[in-house]
C-alpha cells in the first residue's frame, strides 16, 4: 500500500510540473498574440491599398499611425485584465 501511495505522489508531482510548463508556454503565446493580433487587424483593414505598393490609396505612414493606437489599446486591455485577475486571485486567497 505504501508503494502505491509513493507512486501516486510521484505521478502527481510530474503532473504538476507539466502543468506549470504548459502555463508558461501559454503566457508566452499570449505575449506573442499581443503583438500579432493588432498587426493583423491593421493589415487586414488596409490590405495592399497603399501608395508605395500599387500607386493608389493611402500613404504607408497612415498604417503605422493607425497601428500604434491599436497596439496601445491592446496593451491597456491586456494589463487591465491581468490586474483584475490578480486582484480577484488575491481576494480568493485571502478568504481562506
mmCIF file of C-alpha atoms in Angstrom:
data_model
loop_
_atom_site.group_PDB
_atom_site.id
_atom_site.type_symbol
_atom_site.label_atom_id
_atom_site.label_comp_id
_atom_site.label_asym_id
_atom_site.label_seq_id
_atom_site.Cartn_x
_atom_site.Cartn_y
_atom_site.Cartn_z
ATOM 1 C CA UNK A 1 0.000 0.000 0.000
ATOM 2 C CA UNK A 2 2.858 2.384 0.794
ATOM 3 C CA UNK A 3 4.441 1.745 -2.601
ATOM 4 C CA UNK A 4 1.215 2.651 -4.345
ATOM 5 C CA UNK A 5 0.931 5.915 -2.399
ATOM 6 C CA UNK A 6 4.541 6.743 -3.233
ATOM 7 C CA UNK A 7 3.897 6.021 -6.896
ATOM 8 C CA UNK A 8 0.763 8.194 -6.927
ATOM 9 C CA UNK A 9 2.653 11.016 -5.218
ATOM 10 C CA UNK A 10 5.411 10.932 -7.835
ATOM 11 C CA UNK A 11 2.820 10.926 -10.639
ATOM 12 C CA UNK A 12 1.135 13.913 -9.020
ATOM 13 C CA UNK A 13 4.443 15.807 -8.845
ATOM 14 C CA UNK A 14 5.173 15.076 -12.510
ATOM 15 C CA UNK A 15 1.690 16.198 -13.472
ATOM 16 C CA UNK A 16 2.154 19.455 -11.552
ATOM 17 C CA UNK A 17 5.456 20.137 -13.308
ATOM 18 C CA UNK A 18 3.845 19.511 -16.684
ATOM 19 C CA UNK A 19 1.012 21.871 -15.802
ATOM 20 C CA UNK A 20 3.482 24.611 -14.795
ATOM 21 C CA UNK A 21 5.378 24.233 -18.088
ATOM 22 C CA UNK A 22 2.149 24.420 -20.083
ATOM 23 C CA UNK A 23 1.068 27.582 -18.292
ATOM 24 C CA UNK A 24 4.441 29.205 -19.064
ATOM 25 C CA UNK A 25 4.046 28.350 -22.732
ATOM 26 C CA UNK A 26 0.517 29.717 -22.704
ATOM 27 C CA UNK A 27 1.695 33.033 -21.290
ATOM 28 C CA UNK A 28 4.435 33.226 -23.931
ATOM 29 C CA UNK A 29 1.831 32.596 -26.611
ATOM 30 C CA UNK A 30 -0.326 35.354 -25.133
ATOM 31 C CA UNK A 31 2.552 37.818 -25.345
ATOM 32 C CA UNK A 32 3.108 36.921 -28.989
ATOM 33 C CA UNK A 33 -0.590 37.376 -29.700
ATOM 34 C CA UNK A 34 -0.378 40.789 -28.042
ATOM 35 C CA UNK A 35 1.824 41.864 -30.952
ATOM 36 C CA UNK A 36 0.450 39.900 -33.885
ATOM 37 C CA UNK A 37 -3.305 40.311 -33.400
ATOM 38 C CA UNK A 38 -3.299 44.133 -33.694
ATOM 39 C CA UNK A 39 -0.825 43.908 -36.558
ATOM 40 C CA UNK A 40 -3.036 41.501 -38.484
ATOM 41 C CA UNK A 41 -6.083 43.668 -37.728
ATOM 42 C CA UNK A 42 -4.487 46.791 -39.202
ATOM 43 C CA UNK A 43 -3.077 44.978 -42.218
ATOM 44 C CA UNK A 44 -6.457 43.384 -42.800
ATOM 45 C CA UNK A 45 -8.112 46.795 -42.862
ATOM 46 C CA UNK A 46 -5.600 48.463 -45.161
ATOM 47 C CA UNK A 47 -4.651 45.420 -47.220
ATOM 48 C CA UNK A 48 -2.437 46.344 -50.146
ATOM 49 C CA UNK A 49 -4.141 49.648 -50.875
ATOM 50 C CA UNK A 50 -1.195 51.914 -50.126
ATOM 51 C CA UNK A 51 0.655 54.233 -52.483
ATOM 52 C CA UNK A 52 4.015 52.512 -52.147
ATOM 53 C CA UNK A 53 2.620 49.182 -53.419
ATOM 54 C CA UNK A 54 0.167 49.982 -56.212
ATOM 55 C CA UNK A 55 0.249 53.765 -56.582
ATOM 56 C CA UNK A 56 -3.200 54.430 -55.162
ATOM 57 C CA UNK A 57 -4.784 54.682 -51.756
ATOM 58 C CA UNK A 58 -3.155 55.886 -48.569
ATOM 59 C CA UNK A 59 0.465 56.511 -47.659
ATOM 60 C CA UNK A 60 2.354 53.876 -45.705
ATOM 61 C CA UNK A 61 2.689 56.123 -42.665
ATOM 62 C CA UNK A 62 -1.090 56.044 -42.162
ATOM 63 C CA UNK A 63 -0.843 52.301 -41.498
ATOM 64 C CA UNK A 64 1.785 52.851 -38.827
ATOM 65 C CA UNK A 65 -0.116 55.771 -37.275
ATOM 66 C CA UNK A 66 -3.147 53.503 -37.032
ATOM 67 C CA UNK A 67 -1.141 50.564 -35.729
ATOM 68 C CA UNK A 68 0.315 52.422 -32.740
ATOM 69 C CA UNK A 69 -3.039 53.278 -31.084
ATOM 70 C CA UNK A 70 -4.370 49.791 -31.788
ATOM 71 C CA UNK A 71 -1.344 48.235 -30.067
ATOM 72 C CA UNK A 72 -1.634 50.671 -27.152
ATOM 73 C CA UNK A 73 -5.311 49.839 -26.666
ATOM 74 C CA UNK A 74 -4.491 46.129 -26.813
ATOM 75 C CA UNK A 75 -1.775 46.553 -24.169
ATOM 76 C CA UNK A 76 -4.118 48.551 -21.933
ATOM 77 C CA UNK A 77 -6.828 45.909 -22.185
ATOM 78 C CA UNK A 78 -4.269 43.172 -21.513
ATOM 79 C CA UNK A 79 -2.969 44.976 -18.420
ATOM 80 C CA UNK A 80 -6.484 45.700 -17.155
ATOM 81 C CA UNK A 81 -7.469 42.053 -17.454
ATOM 82 C CA UNK A 82 -4.225 40.976 -15.788
ATOM 83 C CA UNK A 83 -4.667 43.414 -12.882
ATOM 84 C CA UNK A 84 -8.304 42.393 -12.452
ATOM 85 C CA UNK A 85 -7.305 38.720 -12.441
ATOM 86 C CA UNK A 86 -4.509 39.323 -9.928
ATOM 87 C CA UNK A 87 -6.854 41.225 -7.604
ATOM 88 C CA UNK A 88 -9.525 38.563 -7.929
ATOM 89 C CA UNK A 89 -6.973 35.833 -7.190
ATOM 90 C CA UNK A 90 -5.611 37.749 -4.200
ATOM 91 C CA UNK A 91 -9.150 38.174 -2.866
ATOM 92 C CA UNK A 92 -9.853 34.464 -3.193
ATOM 93 C CA UNK A 93 -6.610 33.536 -1.447
ATOM 94 C CA UNK A 94 -7.220 35.912 1.464
ATOM 95 C CA UNK A 95 -10.640 34.423 2.180
ATOM 96 C CA UNK A 96 -9.145 31.031 3.116
#
